[in-house]
Short mmCIF file of C-alpha atoms in Angstrom, two decimals:
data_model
loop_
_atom_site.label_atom_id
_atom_site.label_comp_id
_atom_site.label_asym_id
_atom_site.label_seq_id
_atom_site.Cartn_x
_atom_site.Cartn_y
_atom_site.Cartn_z
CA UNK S 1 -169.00 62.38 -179.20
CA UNK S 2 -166.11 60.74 -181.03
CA UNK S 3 -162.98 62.43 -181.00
CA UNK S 4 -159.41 62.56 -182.19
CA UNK S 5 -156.37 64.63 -181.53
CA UNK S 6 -154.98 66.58 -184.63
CA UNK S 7 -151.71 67.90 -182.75
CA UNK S 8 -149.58 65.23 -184.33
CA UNK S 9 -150.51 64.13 -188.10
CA UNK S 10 -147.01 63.54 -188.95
CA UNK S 11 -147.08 63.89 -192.94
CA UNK S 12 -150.77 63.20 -193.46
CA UNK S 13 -153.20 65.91 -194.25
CA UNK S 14 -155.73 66.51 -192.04
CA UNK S 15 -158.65 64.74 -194.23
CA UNK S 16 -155.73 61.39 -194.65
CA UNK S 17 -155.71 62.11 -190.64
CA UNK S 18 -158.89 61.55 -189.91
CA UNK S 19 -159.39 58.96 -192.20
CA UNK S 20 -157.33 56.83 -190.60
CA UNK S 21 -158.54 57.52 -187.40
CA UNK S 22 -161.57 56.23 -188.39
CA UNK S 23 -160.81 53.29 -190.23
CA UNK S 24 -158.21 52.17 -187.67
CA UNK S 25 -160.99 52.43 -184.99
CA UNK S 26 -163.55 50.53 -187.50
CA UNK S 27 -161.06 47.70 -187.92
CA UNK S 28 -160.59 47.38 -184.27
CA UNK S 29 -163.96 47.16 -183.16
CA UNK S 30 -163.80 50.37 -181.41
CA UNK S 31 -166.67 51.64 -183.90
CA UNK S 32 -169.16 48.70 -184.13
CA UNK S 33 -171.33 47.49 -186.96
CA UNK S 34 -174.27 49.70 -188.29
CA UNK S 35 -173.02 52.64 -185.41
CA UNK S 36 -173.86 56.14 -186.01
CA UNK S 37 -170.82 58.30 -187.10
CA UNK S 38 -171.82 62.38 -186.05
CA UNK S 39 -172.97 64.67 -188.63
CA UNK S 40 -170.26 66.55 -190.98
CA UNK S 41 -171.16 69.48 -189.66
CA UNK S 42 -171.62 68.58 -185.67
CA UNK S 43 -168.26 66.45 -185.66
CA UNK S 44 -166.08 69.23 -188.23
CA UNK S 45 -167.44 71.52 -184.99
CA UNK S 46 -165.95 68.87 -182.25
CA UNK S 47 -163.07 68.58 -183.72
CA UNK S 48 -162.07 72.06 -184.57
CA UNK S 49 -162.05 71.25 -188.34
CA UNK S 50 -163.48 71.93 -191.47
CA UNK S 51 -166.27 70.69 -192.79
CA UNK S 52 -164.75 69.98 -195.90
CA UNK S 53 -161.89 68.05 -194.30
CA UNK S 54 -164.62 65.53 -192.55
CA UNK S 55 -166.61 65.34 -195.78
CA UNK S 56 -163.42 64.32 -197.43
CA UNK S 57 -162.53 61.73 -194.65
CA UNK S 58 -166.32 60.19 -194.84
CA UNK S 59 -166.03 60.01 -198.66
CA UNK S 60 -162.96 57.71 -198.43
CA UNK S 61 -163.96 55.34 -196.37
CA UNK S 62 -167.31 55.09 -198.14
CA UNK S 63 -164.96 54.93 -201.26
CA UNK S 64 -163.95 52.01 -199.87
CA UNK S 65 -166.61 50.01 -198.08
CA UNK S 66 -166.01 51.00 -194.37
CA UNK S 67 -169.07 53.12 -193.91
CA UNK S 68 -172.27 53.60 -196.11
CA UNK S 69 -174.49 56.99 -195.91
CA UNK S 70 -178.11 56.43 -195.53
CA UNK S 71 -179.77 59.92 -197.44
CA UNK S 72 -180.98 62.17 -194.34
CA UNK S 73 -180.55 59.71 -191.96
CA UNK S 74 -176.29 59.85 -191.86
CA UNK S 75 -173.46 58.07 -191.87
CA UNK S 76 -173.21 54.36 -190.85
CA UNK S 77 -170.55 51.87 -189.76
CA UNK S 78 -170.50 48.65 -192.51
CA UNK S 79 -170.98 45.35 -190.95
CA UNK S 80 -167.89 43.21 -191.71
CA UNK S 81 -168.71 40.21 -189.76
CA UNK S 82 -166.03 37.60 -189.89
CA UNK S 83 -163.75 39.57 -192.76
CA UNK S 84 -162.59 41.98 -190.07
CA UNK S 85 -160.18 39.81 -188.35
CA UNK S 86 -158.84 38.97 -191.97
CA UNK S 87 -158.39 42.47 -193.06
CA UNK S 88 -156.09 42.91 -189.91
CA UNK S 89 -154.07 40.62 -191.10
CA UNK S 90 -154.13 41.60 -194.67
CA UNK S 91 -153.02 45.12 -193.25
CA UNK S 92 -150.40 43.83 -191.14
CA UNK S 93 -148.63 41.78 -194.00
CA UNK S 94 -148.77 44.36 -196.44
CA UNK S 95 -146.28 46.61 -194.41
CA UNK S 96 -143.59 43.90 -193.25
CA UNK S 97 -141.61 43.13 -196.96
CA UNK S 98 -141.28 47.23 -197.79
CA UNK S 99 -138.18 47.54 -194.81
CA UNK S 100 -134.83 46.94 -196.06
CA UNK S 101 -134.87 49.14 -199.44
CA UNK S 102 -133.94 46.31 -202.01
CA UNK S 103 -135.80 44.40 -204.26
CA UNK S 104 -135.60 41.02 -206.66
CA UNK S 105 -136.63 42.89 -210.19
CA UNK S 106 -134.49 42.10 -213.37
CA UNK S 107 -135.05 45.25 -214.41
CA UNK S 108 -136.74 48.31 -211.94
CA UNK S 109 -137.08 51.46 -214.60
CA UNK S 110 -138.66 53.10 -211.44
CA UNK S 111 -135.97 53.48 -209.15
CA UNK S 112 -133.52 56.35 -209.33
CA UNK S 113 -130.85 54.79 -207.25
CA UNK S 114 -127.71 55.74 -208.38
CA UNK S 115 -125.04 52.39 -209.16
CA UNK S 116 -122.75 52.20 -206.44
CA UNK S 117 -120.00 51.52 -209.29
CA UNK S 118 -120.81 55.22 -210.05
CA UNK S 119 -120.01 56.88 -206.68
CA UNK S 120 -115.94 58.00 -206.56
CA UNK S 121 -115.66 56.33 -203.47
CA UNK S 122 -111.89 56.33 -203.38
CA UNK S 123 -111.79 60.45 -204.36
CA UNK S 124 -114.40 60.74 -201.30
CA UNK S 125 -112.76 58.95 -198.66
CA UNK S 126 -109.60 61.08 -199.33
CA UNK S 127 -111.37 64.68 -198.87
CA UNK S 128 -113.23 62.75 -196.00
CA UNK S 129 -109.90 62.64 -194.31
CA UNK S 130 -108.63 65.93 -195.15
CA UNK S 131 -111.39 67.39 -194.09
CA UNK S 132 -110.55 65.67 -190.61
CA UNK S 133 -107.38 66.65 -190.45
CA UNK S 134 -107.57 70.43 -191.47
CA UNK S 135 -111.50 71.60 -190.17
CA UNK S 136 -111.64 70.36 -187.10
CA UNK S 137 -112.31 73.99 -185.44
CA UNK S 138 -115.38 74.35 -188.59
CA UNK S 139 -116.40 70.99 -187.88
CA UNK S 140 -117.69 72.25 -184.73
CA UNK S 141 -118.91 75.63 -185.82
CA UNK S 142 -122.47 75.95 -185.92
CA UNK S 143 -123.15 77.01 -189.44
CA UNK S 144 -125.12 79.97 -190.96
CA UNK S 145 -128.75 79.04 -191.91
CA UNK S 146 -127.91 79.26 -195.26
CA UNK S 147 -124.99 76.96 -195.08
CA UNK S 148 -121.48 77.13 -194.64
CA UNK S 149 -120.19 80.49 -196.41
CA UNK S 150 -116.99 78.63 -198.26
CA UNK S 151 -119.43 76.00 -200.19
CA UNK S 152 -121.76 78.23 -201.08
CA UNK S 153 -118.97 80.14 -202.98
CA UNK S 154 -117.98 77.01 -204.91
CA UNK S 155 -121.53 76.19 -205.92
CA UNK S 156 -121.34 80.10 -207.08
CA UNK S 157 -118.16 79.35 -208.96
CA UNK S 158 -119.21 76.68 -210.47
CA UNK S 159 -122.72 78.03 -211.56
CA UNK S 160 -120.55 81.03 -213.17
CA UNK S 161 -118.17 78.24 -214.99
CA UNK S 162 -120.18 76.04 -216.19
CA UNK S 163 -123.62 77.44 -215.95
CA UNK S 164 -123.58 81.00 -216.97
CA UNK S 165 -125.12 81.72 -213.97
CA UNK S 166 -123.91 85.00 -211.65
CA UNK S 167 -124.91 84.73 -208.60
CA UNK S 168 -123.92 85.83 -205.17
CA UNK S 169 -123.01 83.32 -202.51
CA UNK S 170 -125.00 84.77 -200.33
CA UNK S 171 -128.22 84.13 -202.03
CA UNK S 172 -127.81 80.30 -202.07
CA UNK S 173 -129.63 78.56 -199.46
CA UNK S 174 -128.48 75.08 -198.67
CA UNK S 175 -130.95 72.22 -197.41
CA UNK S 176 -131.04 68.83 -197.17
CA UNK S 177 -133.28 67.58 -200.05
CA UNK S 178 -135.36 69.75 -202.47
CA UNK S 179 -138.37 69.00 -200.44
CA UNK S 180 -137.25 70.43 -197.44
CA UNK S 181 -136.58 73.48 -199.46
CA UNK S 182 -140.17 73.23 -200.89
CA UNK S 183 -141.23 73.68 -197.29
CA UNK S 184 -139.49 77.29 -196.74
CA UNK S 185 -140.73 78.83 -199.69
CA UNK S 186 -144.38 78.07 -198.63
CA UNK S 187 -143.14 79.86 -195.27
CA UNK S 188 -141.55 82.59 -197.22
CA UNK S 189 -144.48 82.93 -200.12
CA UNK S 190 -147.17 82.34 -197.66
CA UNK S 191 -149.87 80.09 -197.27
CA UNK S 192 -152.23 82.00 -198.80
CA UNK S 193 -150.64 82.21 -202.64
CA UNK S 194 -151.90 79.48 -205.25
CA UNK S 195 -149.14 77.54 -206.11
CA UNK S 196 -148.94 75.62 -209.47
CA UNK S 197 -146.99 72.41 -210.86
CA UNK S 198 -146.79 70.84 -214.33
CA UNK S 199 -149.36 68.46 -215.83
CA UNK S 200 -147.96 65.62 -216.25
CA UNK S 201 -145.46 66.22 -213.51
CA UNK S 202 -143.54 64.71 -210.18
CA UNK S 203 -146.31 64.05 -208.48
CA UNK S 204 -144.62 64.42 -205.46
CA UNK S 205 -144.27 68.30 -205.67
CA UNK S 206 -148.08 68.19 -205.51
CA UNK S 207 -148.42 65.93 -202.37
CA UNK S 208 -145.96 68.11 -200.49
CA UNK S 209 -148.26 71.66 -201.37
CA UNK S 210 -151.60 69.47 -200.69
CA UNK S 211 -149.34 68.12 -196.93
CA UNK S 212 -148.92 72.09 -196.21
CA UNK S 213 -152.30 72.62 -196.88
CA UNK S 214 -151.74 75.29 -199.30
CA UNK S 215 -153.76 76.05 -202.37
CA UNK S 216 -152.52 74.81 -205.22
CA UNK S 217 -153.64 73.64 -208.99
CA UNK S 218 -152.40 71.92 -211.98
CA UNK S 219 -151.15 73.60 -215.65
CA UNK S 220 -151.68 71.52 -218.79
CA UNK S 221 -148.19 71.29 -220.95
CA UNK S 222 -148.33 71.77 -224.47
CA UNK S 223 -145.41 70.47 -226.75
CA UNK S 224 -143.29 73.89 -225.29
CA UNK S 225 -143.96 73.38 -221.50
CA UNK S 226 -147.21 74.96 -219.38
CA UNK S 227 -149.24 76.82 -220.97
CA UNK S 228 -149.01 80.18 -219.64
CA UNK S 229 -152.68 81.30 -220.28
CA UNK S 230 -153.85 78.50 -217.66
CA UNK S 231 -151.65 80.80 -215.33
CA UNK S 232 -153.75 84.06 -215.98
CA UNK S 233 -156.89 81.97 -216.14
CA UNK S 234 -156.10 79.72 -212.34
CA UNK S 235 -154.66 83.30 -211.00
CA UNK S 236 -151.47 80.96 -210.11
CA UNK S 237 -149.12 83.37 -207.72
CA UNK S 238 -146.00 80.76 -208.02
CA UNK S 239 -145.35 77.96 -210.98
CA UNK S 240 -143.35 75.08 -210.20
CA UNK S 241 -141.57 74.33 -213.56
CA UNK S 242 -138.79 71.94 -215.17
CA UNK S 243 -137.73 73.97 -218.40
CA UNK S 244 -134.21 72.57 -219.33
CA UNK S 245 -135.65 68.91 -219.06
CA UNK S 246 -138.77 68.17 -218.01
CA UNK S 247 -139.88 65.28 -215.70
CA UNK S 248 -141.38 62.85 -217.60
CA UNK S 249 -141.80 63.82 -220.85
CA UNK S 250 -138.03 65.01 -221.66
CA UNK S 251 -139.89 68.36 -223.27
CA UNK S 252 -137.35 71.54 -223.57
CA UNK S 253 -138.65 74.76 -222.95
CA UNK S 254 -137.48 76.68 -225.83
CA UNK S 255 -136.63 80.74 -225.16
CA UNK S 256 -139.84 82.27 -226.57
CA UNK S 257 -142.07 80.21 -224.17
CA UNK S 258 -139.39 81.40 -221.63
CA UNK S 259 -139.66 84.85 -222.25
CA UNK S 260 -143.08 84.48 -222.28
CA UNK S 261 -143.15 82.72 -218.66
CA UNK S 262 -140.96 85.41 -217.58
CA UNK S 263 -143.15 88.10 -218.82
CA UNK S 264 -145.88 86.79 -216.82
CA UNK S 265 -143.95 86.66 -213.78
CA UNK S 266 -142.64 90.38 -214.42
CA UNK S 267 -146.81 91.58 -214.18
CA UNK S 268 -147.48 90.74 -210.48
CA UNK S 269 -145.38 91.56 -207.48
CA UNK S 270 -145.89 88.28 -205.51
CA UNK S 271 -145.47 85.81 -208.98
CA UNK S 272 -142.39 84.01 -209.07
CA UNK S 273 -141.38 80.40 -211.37
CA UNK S 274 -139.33 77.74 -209.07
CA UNK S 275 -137.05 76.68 -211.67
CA UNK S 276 -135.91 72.83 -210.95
CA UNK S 277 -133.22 71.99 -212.22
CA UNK S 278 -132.72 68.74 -211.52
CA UNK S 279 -130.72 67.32 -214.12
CA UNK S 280 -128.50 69.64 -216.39
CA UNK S 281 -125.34 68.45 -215.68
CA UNK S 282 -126.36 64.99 -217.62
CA UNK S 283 -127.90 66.14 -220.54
CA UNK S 284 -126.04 63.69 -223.29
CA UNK S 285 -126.57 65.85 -226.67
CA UNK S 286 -124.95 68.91 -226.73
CA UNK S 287 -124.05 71.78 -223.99
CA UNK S 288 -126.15 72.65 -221.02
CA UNK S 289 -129.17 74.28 -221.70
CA UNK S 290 -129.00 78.04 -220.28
CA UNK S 291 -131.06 78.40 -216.93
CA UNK S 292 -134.16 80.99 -217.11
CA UNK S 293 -132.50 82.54 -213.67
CA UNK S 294 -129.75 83.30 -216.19
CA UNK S 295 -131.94 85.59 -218.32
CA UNK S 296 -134.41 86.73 -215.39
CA UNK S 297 -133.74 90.39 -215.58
CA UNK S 298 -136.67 91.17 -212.78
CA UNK S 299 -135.54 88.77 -210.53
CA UNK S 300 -138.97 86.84 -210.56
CA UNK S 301 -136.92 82.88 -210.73
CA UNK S 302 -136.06 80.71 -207.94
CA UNK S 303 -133.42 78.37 -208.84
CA UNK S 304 -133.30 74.86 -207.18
CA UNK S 305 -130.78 71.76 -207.87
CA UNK S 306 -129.72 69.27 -206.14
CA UNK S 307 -126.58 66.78 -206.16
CA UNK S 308 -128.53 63.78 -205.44
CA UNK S 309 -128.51 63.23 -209.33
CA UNK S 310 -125.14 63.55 -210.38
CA UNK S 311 -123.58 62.25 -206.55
CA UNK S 312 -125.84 59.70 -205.21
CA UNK S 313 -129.42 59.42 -204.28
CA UNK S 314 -128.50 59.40 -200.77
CA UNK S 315 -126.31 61.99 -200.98
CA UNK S 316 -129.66 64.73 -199.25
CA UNK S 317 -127.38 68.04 -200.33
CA UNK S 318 -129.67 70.44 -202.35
CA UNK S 319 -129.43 74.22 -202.85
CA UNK S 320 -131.56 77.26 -204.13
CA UNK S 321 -130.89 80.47 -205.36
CA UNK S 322 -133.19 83.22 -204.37
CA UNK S 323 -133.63 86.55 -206.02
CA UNK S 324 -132.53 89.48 -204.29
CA UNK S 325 -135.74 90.83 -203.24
CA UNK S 326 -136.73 87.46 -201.42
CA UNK S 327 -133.60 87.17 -199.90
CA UNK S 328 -134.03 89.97 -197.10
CA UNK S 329 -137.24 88.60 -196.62
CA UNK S 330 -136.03 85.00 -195.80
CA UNK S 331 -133.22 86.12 -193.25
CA UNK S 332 -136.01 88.27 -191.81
CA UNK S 333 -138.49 85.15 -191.29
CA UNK S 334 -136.56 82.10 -191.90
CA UNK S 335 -132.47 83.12 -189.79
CA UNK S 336 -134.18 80.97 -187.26
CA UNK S 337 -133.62 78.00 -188.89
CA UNK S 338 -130.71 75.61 -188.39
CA UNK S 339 -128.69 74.55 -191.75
CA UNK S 340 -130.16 70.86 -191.89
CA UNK S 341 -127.11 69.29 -193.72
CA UNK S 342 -123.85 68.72 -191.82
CA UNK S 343 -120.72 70.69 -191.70
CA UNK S 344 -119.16 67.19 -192.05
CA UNK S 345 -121.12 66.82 -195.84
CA UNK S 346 -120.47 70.43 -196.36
CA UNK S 347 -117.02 70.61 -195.92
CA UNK S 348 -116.44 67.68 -197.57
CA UNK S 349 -118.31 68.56 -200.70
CA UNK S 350 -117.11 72.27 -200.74
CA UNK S 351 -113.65 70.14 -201.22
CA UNK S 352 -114.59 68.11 -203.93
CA UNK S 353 -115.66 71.01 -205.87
CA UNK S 354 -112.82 73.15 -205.30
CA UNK S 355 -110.19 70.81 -206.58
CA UNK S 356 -112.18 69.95 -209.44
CA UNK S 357 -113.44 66.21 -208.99
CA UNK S 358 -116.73 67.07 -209.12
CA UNK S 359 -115.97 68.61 -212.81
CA UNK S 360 -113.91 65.53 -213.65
CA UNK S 361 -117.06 63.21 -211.95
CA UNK S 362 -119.99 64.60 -213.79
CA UNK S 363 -117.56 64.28 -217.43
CA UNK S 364 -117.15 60.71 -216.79
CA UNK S 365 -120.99 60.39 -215.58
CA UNK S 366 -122.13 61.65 -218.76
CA UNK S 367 -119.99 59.79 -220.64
CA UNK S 368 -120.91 56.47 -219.14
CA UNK S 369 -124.78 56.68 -219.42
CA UNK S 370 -124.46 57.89 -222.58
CA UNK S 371 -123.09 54.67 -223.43
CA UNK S 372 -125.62 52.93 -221.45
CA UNK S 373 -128.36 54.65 -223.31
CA UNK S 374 -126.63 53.77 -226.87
CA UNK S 375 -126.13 50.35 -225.61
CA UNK S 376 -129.73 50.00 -224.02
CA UNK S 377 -131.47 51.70 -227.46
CA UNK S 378 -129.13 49.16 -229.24
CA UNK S 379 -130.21 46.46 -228.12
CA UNK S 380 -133.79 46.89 -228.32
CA UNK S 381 -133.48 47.85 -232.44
CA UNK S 382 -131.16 44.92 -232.53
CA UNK S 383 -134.07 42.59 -231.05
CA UNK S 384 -137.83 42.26 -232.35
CA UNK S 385 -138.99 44.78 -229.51
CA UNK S 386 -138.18 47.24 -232.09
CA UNK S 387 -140.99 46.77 -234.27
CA UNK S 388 -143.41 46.96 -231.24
CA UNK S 389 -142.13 50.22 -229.88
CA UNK S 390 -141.64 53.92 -230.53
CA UNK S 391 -138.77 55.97 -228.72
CA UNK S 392 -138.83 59.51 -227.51
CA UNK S 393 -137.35 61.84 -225.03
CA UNK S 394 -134.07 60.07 -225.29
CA UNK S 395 -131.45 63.29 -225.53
CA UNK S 396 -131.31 64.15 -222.00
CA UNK S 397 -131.40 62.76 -218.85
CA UNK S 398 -131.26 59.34 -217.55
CA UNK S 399 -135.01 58.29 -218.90
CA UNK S 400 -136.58 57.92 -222.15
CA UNK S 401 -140.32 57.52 -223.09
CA UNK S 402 -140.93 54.22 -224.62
CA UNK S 403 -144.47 53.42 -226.02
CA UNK S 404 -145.87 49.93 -226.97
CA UNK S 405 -147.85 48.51 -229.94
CA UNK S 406 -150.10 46.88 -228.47
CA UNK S 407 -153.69 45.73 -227.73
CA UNK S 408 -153.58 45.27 -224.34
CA UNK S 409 -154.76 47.22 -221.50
CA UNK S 410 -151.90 49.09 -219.39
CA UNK S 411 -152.66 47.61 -216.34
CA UNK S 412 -152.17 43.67 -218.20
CA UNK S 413 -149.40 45.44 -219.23
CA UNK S 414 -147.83 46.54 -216.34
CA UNK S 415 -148.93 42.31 -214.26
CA UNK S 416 -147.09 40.73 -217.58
CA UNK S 417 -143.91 42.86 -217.24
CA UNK S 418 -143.70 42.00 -213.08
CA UNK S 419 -144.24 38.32 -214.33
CA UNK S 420 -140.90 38.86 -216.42
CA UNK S 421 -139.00 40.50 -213.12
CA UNK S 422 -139.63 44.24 -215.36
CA UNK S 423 -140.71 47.06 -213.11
CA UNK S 424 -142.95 49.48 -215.60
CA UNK S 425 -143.88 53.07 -214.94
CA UNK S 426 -146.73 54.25 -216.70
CA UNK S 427 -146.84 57.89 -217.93
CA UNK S 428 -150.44 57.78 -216.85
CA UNK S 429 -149.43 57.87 -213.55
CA UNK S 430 -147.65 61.36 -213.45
CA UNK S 431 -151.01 62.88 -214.86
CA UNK S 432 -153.63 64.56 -212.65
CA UNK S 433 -156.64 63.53 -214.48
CA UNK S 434 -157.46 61.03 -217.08
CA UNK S 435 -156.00 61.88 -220.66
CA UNK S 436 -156.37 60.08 -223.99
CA UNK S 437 -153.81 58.61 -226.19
CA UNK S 438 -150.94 58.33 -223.60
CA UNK S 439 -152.00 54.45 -222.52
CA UNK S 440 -148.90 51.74 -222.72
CA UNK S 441 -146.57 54.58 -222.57
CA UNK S 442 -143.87 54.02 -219.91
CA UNK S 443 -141.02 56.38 -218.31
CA UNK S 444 -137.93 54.30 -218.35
CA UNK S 445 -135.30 55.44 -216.35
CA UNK S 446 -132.40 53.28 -216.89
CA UNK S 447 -129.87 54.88 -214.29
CA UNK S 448 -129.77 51.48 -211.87
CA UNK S 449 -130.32 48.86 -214.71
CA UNK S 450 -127.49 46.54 -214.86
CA UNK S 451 -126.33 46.36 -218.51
CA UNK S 452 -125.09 43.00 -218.43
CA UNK S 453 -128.43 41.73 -217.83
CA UNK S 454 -129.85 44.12 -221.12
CA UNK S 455 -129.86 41.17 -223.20
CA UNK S 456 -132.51 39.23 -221.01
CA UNK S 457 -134.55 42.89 -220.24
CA UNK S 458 -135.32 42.96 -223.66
CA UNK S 459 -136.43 39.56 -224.23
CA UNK S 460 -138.63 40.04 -221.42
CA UNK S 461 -139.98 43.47 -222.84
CA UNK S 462 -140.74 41.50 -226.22
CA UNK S 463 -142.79 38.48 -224.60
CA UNK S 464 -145.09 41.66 -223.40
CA UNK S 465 -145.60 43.33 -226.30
#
């Protein structure tokens, strides 16, 4: 019977697994033309697998015209004929341009990549050297698993300055990148809670709970974040949530929906809100908003952030905050665990912080894309976009919903702005299921856009419209 080894899927689910498998064996001929695949049941049994994960694997490729089910005869192998040897091709071209990280857009309101005019270079290559000079004993001092002890007291200092956050050093936990972090709290959680994430939402979040195989659902938003009744009615354990400035929609949880997410944490023992966030430290109008862990009284928040938004987006330091009952756990479990971010970035950063560039840096951030932003909103009520277009979500952040009048389909849409060098991202996209009245509504995020060439971005927006 056909098999397949599942001991190393990489990042692929086990359904995206065996899909493959079974494609990449239908393209090369391994699997001939109008051969019988084995039954769900017989083959989920071969393979040591659920059922569910082959039915999910033969639905794809029927999805997309590799096999065709014959009703209670089985599953069959399509017959290609010559277009195989062209699809091989197709394949093989598709993967070649997406290798050196760039691209030749005008304009790409996708990409977070942070301006390497932005970065303080000069600031960084000095504590890079002192660092050198003075650690070199810590340099080569395996760190803690939560990080190294003298940083994680400067991101407490700084939480407690400019946050109103108290927190204990210990109880930050430093990884590299928020989705590494994702991955211990399923360890520490368990496999076994539901997990929940915001509708619309980073849909990454999602893919990384679906990758771990854990269960996990979707909360609708109203105009004041989720909607806490979904919670009670999906018997969610653990809600991923955004509250200071959600991702896309710019909403701000205001403190009675707060209270009332924290309420709902405080009336189960294994609930608990993963509070991302991502942003803060640029919100343009106004102070700060105050964290929830800040008025979490039963210690039911998880606080994550990251400095990939206010250093660089290569710059893979992230941290998160657990409460104190968690905290025992995760040492108990999780002590195995090597720090994944150098003592080299560590050091280094713990530096910055400590002689207050990193204040000094995220003043001067703020002020520049706040400029940006006036300059970019400028320009498009100085130019006939603005009678096309409607503006929203513009007070924090580096993004701003902008919707278009106009009759034609988003996907047009999307082809016409490409032809103009414009990189569009739909707010469709960052639902999980179809919803009305959010078509030709796009997420721009205007961090990487070169403002000399705003002039010429906007003409291009208006030939769309």
């Amino acid at each position: 019977m056909l098999t397949y080894n599942f001991t190393n899927i990489g990042s692929d689910s086990m359904y995206e697994y065996l899909y493959k498998c079974i494609k990449n064996d239908i393209l090369q001929g391994t699997l001939q033309a109008g051969e019988k695949l084995p039954s769900k049941r017989s083959f989920a049994k071969n393979l040591g697998i659920s059922v569910i994960t082959v039915e999910n694997a033969y639905e794809q490729l029927i999805a997309e015209g590799y096999i065709y089910s014959m009703p209670k005869r089985g599953f069959y192998v399509t017959d290609f004929k010559g277009v195989l040897e062209t699809k091989q091709r197709e394949e093989v071209q598709e993967i070649i341009p997406m290798t050196s990280g760039e691209n030749s857009y005008l304009a790409d309101f996708t990409s977070n990549q942070t301006e390497a005019d932005q970065f303080p270079f000069t600031i960084w290559a000095k504590m890079v050297r002192e660092v050198l000079s003075d650690s070199r004993i810590q340099l080569m001092t395996n760190p803690p698993c939560g990080g190294i002890m003298s940083l994680r007291q400067s991101i407490a200092g700084y939480l407690k300055d400019f946050r109103g956050m108290t927190v204990q050093p210990e109880q930050i936990i430093i990884g590299a990148g928020t989705e590494y972090l994702y991955g211990l709290l399923i360890q520490l959680l368990g496999h076994e809670a539901v997990y929940a994430v915001e509708n619309p939402g980073y849909q990454k979040i999602g893919k990384i709970y679906r990758n771990y195989q854990v269960n996990w659902t979707y909360i609708d938003m109203d105009d004041e974040g989720v909607e806490v009744s979904q919670l009670e009615e999906k018997k969610v354990d653990i809600v991923h949530i955004s509250p200071s400035h959600h991702y896309p929609t710019g909403i701000v949880m205001p403190i009675s929906r707060r209270y009332e997410l924290l309420g709902w944490a405080s009336k189960g023992e294994r609930r608990y809100i993963i509070e991302d966030d991502y942003d803060s430290e640029l919100r343009l109008g106004g102070k700060p908003i105050p964290t929830l862990q800040s008025i979490d009284i039963s210690e039911k928040v998880i606080y994550m952030n990251t400095f990939t938004k206010t250093l660089a987006s290569t710059v893979r330091i992230s941290y998160m905050i657990l409460p104190r009952p968690l905290l025992e756990q995760f040492y108990q479990k999780l002590s195995f665990y090597s720090c994944t971010v150098s003592n080299f970035e560590q050091y280094t950063l713990d530096l910055f912080i400590k002689e207050g560039y990193f204040e000094k840096h995220i003043n001067r951030l703020r002020n520049y894309y706040q400029n940006k932003k006036n300059g970019f909103l400028s320009a498009i009520w100085d130019s006939g976009l603005h009678k096309c277009v409607e503006i929203s979500g513009e007070e924090a952040g580096v993004h701003f919903l902008m919707k278009l009048k106009t009759e034609k389909a988003e996907k047009n849409v999307i082809e016409l702005a490409k032809a103009q060098g414009i990189k569009l991202s739909p707010l469709s996209k960052f639902y999980y299921e179809k919803k009305a009245g959010i078509e030709n509504t796009y997420v721009m995020n205007y961090s990487s856009v070169d403002m000399e060439r705003i002039g010429k971005i906007v003409r291009g927006l208006e030939k769309i419209c």
